[in-house]
Amino acid sequence: MREVDVLGVRVEMPTNQPIVLLRERDGGRYLPIWIGAPEAAAITYAQQGVVPPRPLTHDLMRDILAVLGHELTEVRIVALKDSVFHAALIIDGTTEVSSRASDAIALALRTGSKVLVEPSILDEAAIVVSSEEDDEVERFKEFLDHVSAEDFEHPGEPGPTQEP
């Protein structure tokens, strides 16, 4: 397994589809994962340290684990099937629970757990950023510094402080 850093979320144009970008910690590859708007907001909230007035789903999952005396040891992105990433939550170092990659990443950010990716997935889906593309990566990082979770909310959908 290869450890990755979660660089953040951006919106892919012109489709307005959010992606989370992971970077191989000991290498030069980047793994983009297309995700839904609610998951994009959850990841962005966690990275920005936003504390909602009431727990969101991933906050609730973190709190349940803690109250029950368990720890999310790590999350693993374990498969890529039909262009869909599959993940596993590793609890207490031994118990494995299937998860969507976006949910696993959002929970990992809330618990400080590491994110690992199967090397074969990096071989298949990661991109290598050339020196010419470094500027684009820097622009992406700058974008991440200025994006907020509200940017991923859809009109008419409840936000973090609204009830459906």
PDB file of C-alpha atoms in Angstrom:
ATOM      1  CA  MET A   1       0.000   0.000   0.000  1.00  0.00           C
ATOM      2  CA  ARG A   2       1.168   3.530  -0.789  1.00  0.00           C
ATOM      3  CA  GLU A   3       0.394   6.425   1.548  1.00  0.00           C
ATOM      4  CA  VAL A   4      -1.174   9.503  -0.034  1.00  0.00           C
ATOM      5  CA  ASP A   5      -1.879  13.065   1.071  1.00  0.00           C
ATOM      6  CA  VAL A   6      -5.291  14.595   0.498  1.00  0.00           C
ATOM      7  CA  LEU A   7      -4.548  17.806  -1.385  1.00  0.00           C
ATOM      8  CA  GLY A   8      -8.157  18.915  -1.474  1.00  0.00           C
ATOM      9  CA  VAL A   9     -11.246  19.283  -3.581  1.00  0.00           C
ATOM     10  CA  ARG A  10     -11.867  21.232  -6.753  1.00  0.00           C
ATOM     11  CA  VAL A  11     -14.647  21.457  -9.293  1.00  0.00           C
ATOM     12  CA  GLU A  12     -13.877  20.076 -12.730  1.00  0.00           C
ATOM     13  CA  MET A  13     -15.076  22.324 -15.522  1.00  0.00           C
ATOM     14  CA  PRO A  14     -17.257  22.367 -17.606  1.00  0.00           C
ATOM     15  CA  THR A  15     -19.139  19.509 -15.886  1.00  0.00           C
ATOM     16  CA  ASN A  16     -19.081  21.123 -12.415  1.00  0.00           C
ATOM     17  CA  GLN A  17     -18.187  17.695 -11.028  1.00  0.00           C
ATOM     18  CA  PRO A  18     -16.118  17.819  -7.803  1.00  0.00           C
ATOM     19  CA  ILE A  19     -12.911  15.816  -7.559  1.00  0.00           C
ATOM     20  CA  VAL A  20     -10.688  15.075  -4.602  1.00  0.00           C
ATOM     21  CA  LEU A  21      -7.011  15.027  -5.475  1.00  0.00           C
ATOM     22  CA  LEU A  22      -4.633  12.666  -3.696  1.00  0.00           C
ATOM     23  CA  ARG A  23      -0.835  12.852  -4.003  1.00  0.00           C
ATOM     24  CA  GLU A  24       1.455   9.891  -3.529  1.00  0.00           C
ATOM     25  CA  ARG A  25       3.565  10.717  -0.486  1.00  0.00           C
ATOM     26  CA  ASP A  26       6.789   9.059  -1.693  1.00  0.00           C
ATOM     27  CA  GLY A  27       6.392   9.641  -5.401  1.00  0.00           C
ATOM     28  CA  GLY A  28       5.215  12.062  -8.024  1.00  0.00           C
ATOM     29  CA  ARG A  29       1.822  10.633  -8.906  1.00  0.00           C
ATOM     30  CA  TYR A  30      -1.559  12.266  -8.345  1.00  0.00           C
ATOM     31  CA  LEU A  31      -4.837  10.379  -8.087  1.00  0.00           C
ATOM     32  CA  PRO A  32      -8.010  12.296  -8.999  1.00  0.00           C
ATOM     33  CA  ILE A  33     -11.272  10.798  -7.719  1.00  0.00           C
ATOM     34  CA  TRP A  34     -14.586  12.195  -8.924  1.00  0.00           C
ATOM     35  CA  ILE A  35     -17.002  12.553  -6.003  1.00  0.00           C
ATOM     36  CA  GLY A  36     -20.433  13.955  -5.196  1.00  0.00           C
ATOM     37  CA  ALA A  37     -21.123  17.477  -3.971  1.00  0.00           C
ATOM     38  CA  PRO A  38     -22.055  16.448  -0.394  1.00  0.00           C
ATOM     39  CA  GLU A  39     -18.836  14.461  -0.030  1.00  0.00           C
ATOM     40  CA  ALA A  40     -16.849  17.348  -1.499  1.00  0.00           C
ATOM     41  CA  ALA A  41     -18.352  19.637   1.135  1.00  0.00           C
ATOM     42  CA  ALA A  42     -17.584  17.106   3.895  1.00  0.00           C
ATOM     43  CA  ILE A  43     -13.946  16.847   2.835  1.00  0.00           C
ATOM     44  CA  THR A  44     -13.606  20.612   2.510  1.00  0.00           C
ATOM     45  CA  TYR A  45     -15.170  21.184   5.948  1.00  0.00           C
ATOM     46  CA  ALA A  46     -12.699  18.752   7.509  1.00  0.00           C
ATOM     47  CA  GLN A  47      -9.706  20.365   5.815  1.00  0.00           C
ATOM     48  CA  GLN A  48     -10.814  23.844   6.840  1.00  0.00           C
ATOM     49  CA  GLY A  49     -11.592  22.806  10.412  1.00  0.00           C
ATOM     50  CA  VAL A  50     -15.239  23.867  10.108  1.00  0.00           C
ATOM     51  CA  VAL A  51     -17.265  22.680  13.102  1.00  0.00           C
ATOM     52  CA  PRO A  52     -20.971  22.601  12.277  1.00  0.00           C
ATOM     53  CA  PRO A  53     -23.491  23.406  15.015  1.00  0.00           C
ATOM     54  CA  ARG A  54     -24.650  19.774  14.913  1.00  0.00           C
ATOM     55  CA  PRO A  55     -22.598  16.776  13.766  1.00  0.00           C
ATOM     56  CA  LEU A  56     -22.684  15.883  10.102  1.00  0.00           C
ATOM     57  CA  THR A  57     -22.650  12.227   9.048  1.00  0.00           C
ATOM     58  CA  HIS A  58     -18.863  11.829   9.091  1.00  0.00           C
ATOM     59  CA  ASP A  59     -18.619  13.647  12.429  1.00  0.00           C
ATOM     60  CA  LEU A  60     -21.244  11.261  13.780  1.00  0.00           C
ATOM     61  CA  MET A  61     -19.278   8.240  12.533  1.00  0.00           C
ATOM     62  CA  ARG A  62     -16.120   9.571  14.209  1.00  0.00           C
ATOM     63  CA  ASP A  63     -17.993  10.194  17.455  1.00  0.00           C
ATOM     64  CA  ILE A  64     -19.613   6.729  17.462  1.00  0.00           C
ATOM     65  CA  LEU A  65     -16.230   5.061  17.016  1.00  0.00           C
ATOM     66  CA  ALA A  66     -14.786   7.101  19.903  1.00  0.00           C
ATOM     67  CA  VAL A  67     -17.710   6.479  22.280  1.00  0.00           C
ATOM     68  CA  LEU A  68     -17.529   2.750  21.596  1.00  0.00           C
ATOM     69  CA  GLY A  69     -13.795   2.769  22.300  1.00  0.00           C
ATOM     70  CA  HIS A  70     -12.637   2.068  18.765  1.00  0.00           C
ATOM     71  CA  GLU A  71     -10.182   3.811  16.479  1.00  0.00           C
ATOM     72  CA  LEU A  72     -10.085   4.263  12.735  1.00  0.00           C
ATOM     73  CA  THR A  73      -6.537   3.081  12.103  1.00  0.00           C
ATOM     74  CA  GLU A  74      -6.418   3.830   8.386  1.00  0.00           C
ATOM     75  CA  VAL A  75      -8.440   3.912   5.223  1.00  0.00           C
ATOM     76  CA  ARG A  76      -7.462   2.004   2.143  1.00  0.00           C
ATOM     77  CA  ILE A  77      -8.497   2.545  -1.434  1.00  0.00           C
ATOM     78  CA  VAL A  78      -8.541  -1.070  -2.469  1.00  0.00           C
ATOM     79  CA  ALA A  79     -10.168  -1.395  -5.889  1.00  0.00           C
ATOM     80  CA  LEU A  80     -11.139   0.402  -9.060  1.00  0.00           C
ATOM     81  CA  LYS A  81     -14.052  -1.344 -10.773  1.00  0.00           C
ATOM     82  CA  ASP A  82     -15.941   0.152 -13.709  1.00  0.00           C
ATOM     83  CA  SER A  83     -14.381   3.569 -12.976  1.00  0.00           C
ATOM     84  CA  VAL A  84     -15.602   3.465  -9.347  1.00  0.00           C
ATOM     85  CA  PHE A  85     -13.138   3.563  -6.467  1.00  0.00           C
ATOM     86  CA  HIS A  86     -13.789   1.193  -3.564  1.00  0.00           C
ATOM     87  CA  ALA A  87     -12.333   1.684  -0.099  1.00  0.00           C
ATOM     88  CA  ALA A  88     -12.090  -0.038   3.255  1.00  0.00           C
ATOM     89  CA  LEU A  89     -12.123   1.427   6.744  1.00  0.00           C
ATOM     90  CA  ILE A  90      -9.638  -0.355   9.010  1.00  0.00           C
ATOM     91  CA  ILE A  91     -10.871  -0.196  12.583  1.00  0.00           C
ATOM     92  CA  ASP A  92      -8.571  -1.092  15.487  1.00  0.00           C
ATOM     93  CA  GLY A  93      -6.023  -2.370  12.971  1.00  0.00           C
ATOM     94  CA  THR A  94      -7.956  -5.563  12.259  1.00  0.00           C
ATOM     95  CA  THR A  95     -11.599  -5.001  11.344  1.00  0.00           C
ATOM     96  CA  GLU A  96     -12.342  -4.042   7.750  1.00  0.00           C
ATOM     97  CA  VAL A  97     -15.551  -2.271   6.687  1.00  0.00           C
ATOM     98  CA  SER A  98     -16.366  -1.570   3.037  1.00  0.00           C
ATOM     99  CA  SER A  99     -16.789   2.111   2.165  1.00  0.00           C
ATOM    100  CA  ARG A 100     -17.033   4.563  -0.674  1.00  0.00           C
ATOM    101  CA  ALA A 101     -13.666   6.238  -1.234  1.00  0.00           C
ATOM    102  CA  SER A 102     -15.089   9.720  -0.646  1.00  0.00           C
ATOM    103  CA  ASP A 103     -16.649   8.736   2.691  1.00  0.00           C
ATOM    104  CA  ALA A 104     -13.446   7.007   3.770  1.00  0.00           C
ATOM    105  CA  ILE A 105     -11.392  10.107   2.951  1.00  0.00           C
ATOM    106  CA  ALA A 106     -13.822  12.419   4.787  1.00  0.00           C
ATOM    107  CA  LEU A 107     -13.676  10.192   7.867  1.00  0.00           C
ATOM    108  CA  ALA A 108      -9.877   9.863   7.698  1.00  0.00           C
ATOM    109  CA  LEU A 109      -9.511  13.634   7.712  1.00  0.00           C
ATOM    110  CA  ARG A 110     -11.712  13.882  10.815  1.00  0.00           C
ATOM    111  CA  THR A 111      -9.782  11.226  12.711  1.00  0.00           C
ATOM    112  CA  GLY A 112      -6.263  12.001  11.546  1.00  0.00           C
ATOM    113  CA  SER A 113      -5.998   8.539   9.997  1.00  0.00           C
ATOM    114  CA  LYS A 114      -3.696   7.821   7.108  1.00  0.00           C
ATOM    115  CA  VAL A 115      -4.994   7.155   3.610  1.00  0.00           C
ATOM    116  CA  LEU A 116      -3.429   4.312   1.644  1.00  0.00           C
ATOM    117  CA  VAL A 117      -3.881   3.281  -1.987  1.00  0.00           C
ATOM    118  CA  GLU A 118      -3.185  -0.069  -3.621  1.00  0.00           C
ATOM    119  CA  PRO A 119      -0.153   0.340  -5.922  1.00  0.00           C
ATOM    120  CA  SER A 120      -2.039  -1.247  -8.827  1.00  0.00           C
ATOM    121  CA  ILE A 121      -4.675   1.508  -8.593  1.00  0.00           C
ATOM    122  CA  LEU A 122      -1.983   4.172  -8.757  1.00  0.00           C
ATOM    123  CA  ASP A 123      -0.470   2.357 -11.742  1.00  0.00           C
ATOM    124  CA  GLU A 124      -3.838   2.318 -13.490  1.00  0.00           C
ATOM    125  CA  ALA A 125      -5.424   5.656 -12.609  1.00  0.00           C
ATOM    126  CA  ALA A 126      -2.796   8.076 -11.289  1.00  0.00           C
ATOM    127  CA  ILE A 127      -1.275  10.819 -13.345  1.00  0.00           C
ATOM    128  CA  VAL A 128       2.306  12.015 -13.302  1.00  0.00           C
ATOM    129  CA  VAL A 129       2.671  15.760 -13.242  1.00  0.00           C
ATOM    130  CA  SER A 130       5.384  17.020 -15.539  1.00  0.00           C
ATOM    131  CA  SER A 131       7.357  20.159 -14.798  1.00  0.00           C
ATOM    132  CA  GLU A 132       5.111  22.088 -17.217  1.00  0.00           C
ATOM    133  CA  GLU A 133       2.085  21.000 -15.195  1.00  0.00           C
ATOM    134  CA  ASP A 134       3.586  22.076 -11.874  1.00  0.00           C
ATOM    135  CA  ASP A 135       2.081  25.521 -12.410  1.00  0.00           C
ATOM    136  CA  GLU A 136      -1.365  23.940 -12.690  1.00  0.00           C
ATOM    137  CA  VAL A 137      -0.817  22.067  -9.433  1.00  0.00           C
ATOM    138  CA  GLU A 138       0.209  25.313  -7.750  1.00  0.00           C
ATOM    139  CA  ARG A 139      -2.923  27.011  -9.091  1.00  0.00           C
ATOM    140  CA  PHE A 140      -4.942  24.100  -7.721  1.00  0.00           C
ATOM    141  CA  LYS A 141      -3.330  24.520  -4.299  1.00  0.00           C
ATOM    142  CA  GLU A 142      -4.093  28.248  -4.425  1.00  0.00           C
ATOM    143  CA  PHE A 143      -7.690  27.429  -5.353  1.00  0.00           C
ATOM    144  CA  LEU A 144      -7.903  25.128  -2.334  1.00  0.00           C
ATOM    145  CA  ASP A 145      -6.782  27.969  -0.097  1.00  0.00           C
ATOM    146  CA  HIS A 146      -9.762  30.044  -1.230  1.00  0.00           C
ATOM    147  CA  VAL A 147     -12.562  27.502  -1.713  1.00  0.00           C
ATOM    148  CA  SER A 148     -15.197  26.964   0.945  1.00  0.00           C
ATOM    149  CA  ALA A 149     -17.582  24.087   1.554  1.00  0.00           C
ATOM    150  CA  GLU A 150     -20.506  26.314   0.637  1.00  0.00           C
ATOM    151  CA  ASP A 151     -19.176  26.365  -2.932  1.00  0.00           C
ATOM    152  CA  PHE A 152     -20.341  22.743  -3.253  1.00  0.00           C
ATOM    153  CA  GLU A 153     -23.894  23.209  -2.029  1.00  0.00           C
ATOM    154  CA  HIS A 154     -26.670  23.041  -4.582  1.00  0.00           C
ATOM    155  CA  PRO A 155     -29.524  25.562  -4.433  1.00  0.00           C
ATOM    156  CA  GLY A 156     -32.506  24.018  -2.681  1.00  0.00           C
ATOM    157  CA  GLU A 157     -30.465  21.369  -0.870  1.00  0.00           C
ATOM    158  CA  PRO A 158     -29.969  21.690   2.861  1.00  0.00           C
ATOM    159  CA  GLY A 159     -26.619  23.031   3.939  1.00  0.00           C
ATOM    160  CA  PRO A 160     -24.692  22.094   7.054  1.00  0.00           C
ATOM    161  CA  THR A 161     -26.881  24.221   9.299  1.00  0.00           C
ATOM    162  CA  GLN A 162     -30.213  23.380   7.678  1.00  0.00           C
ATOM    163  CA  GLU A 163     -32.532  20.471   8.279  1.00  0.00           C
ATOM    164  CA  PRO A 164     -34.363  18.833   5.351  1.00  0.00           C
TER     165      PRO A 164
END
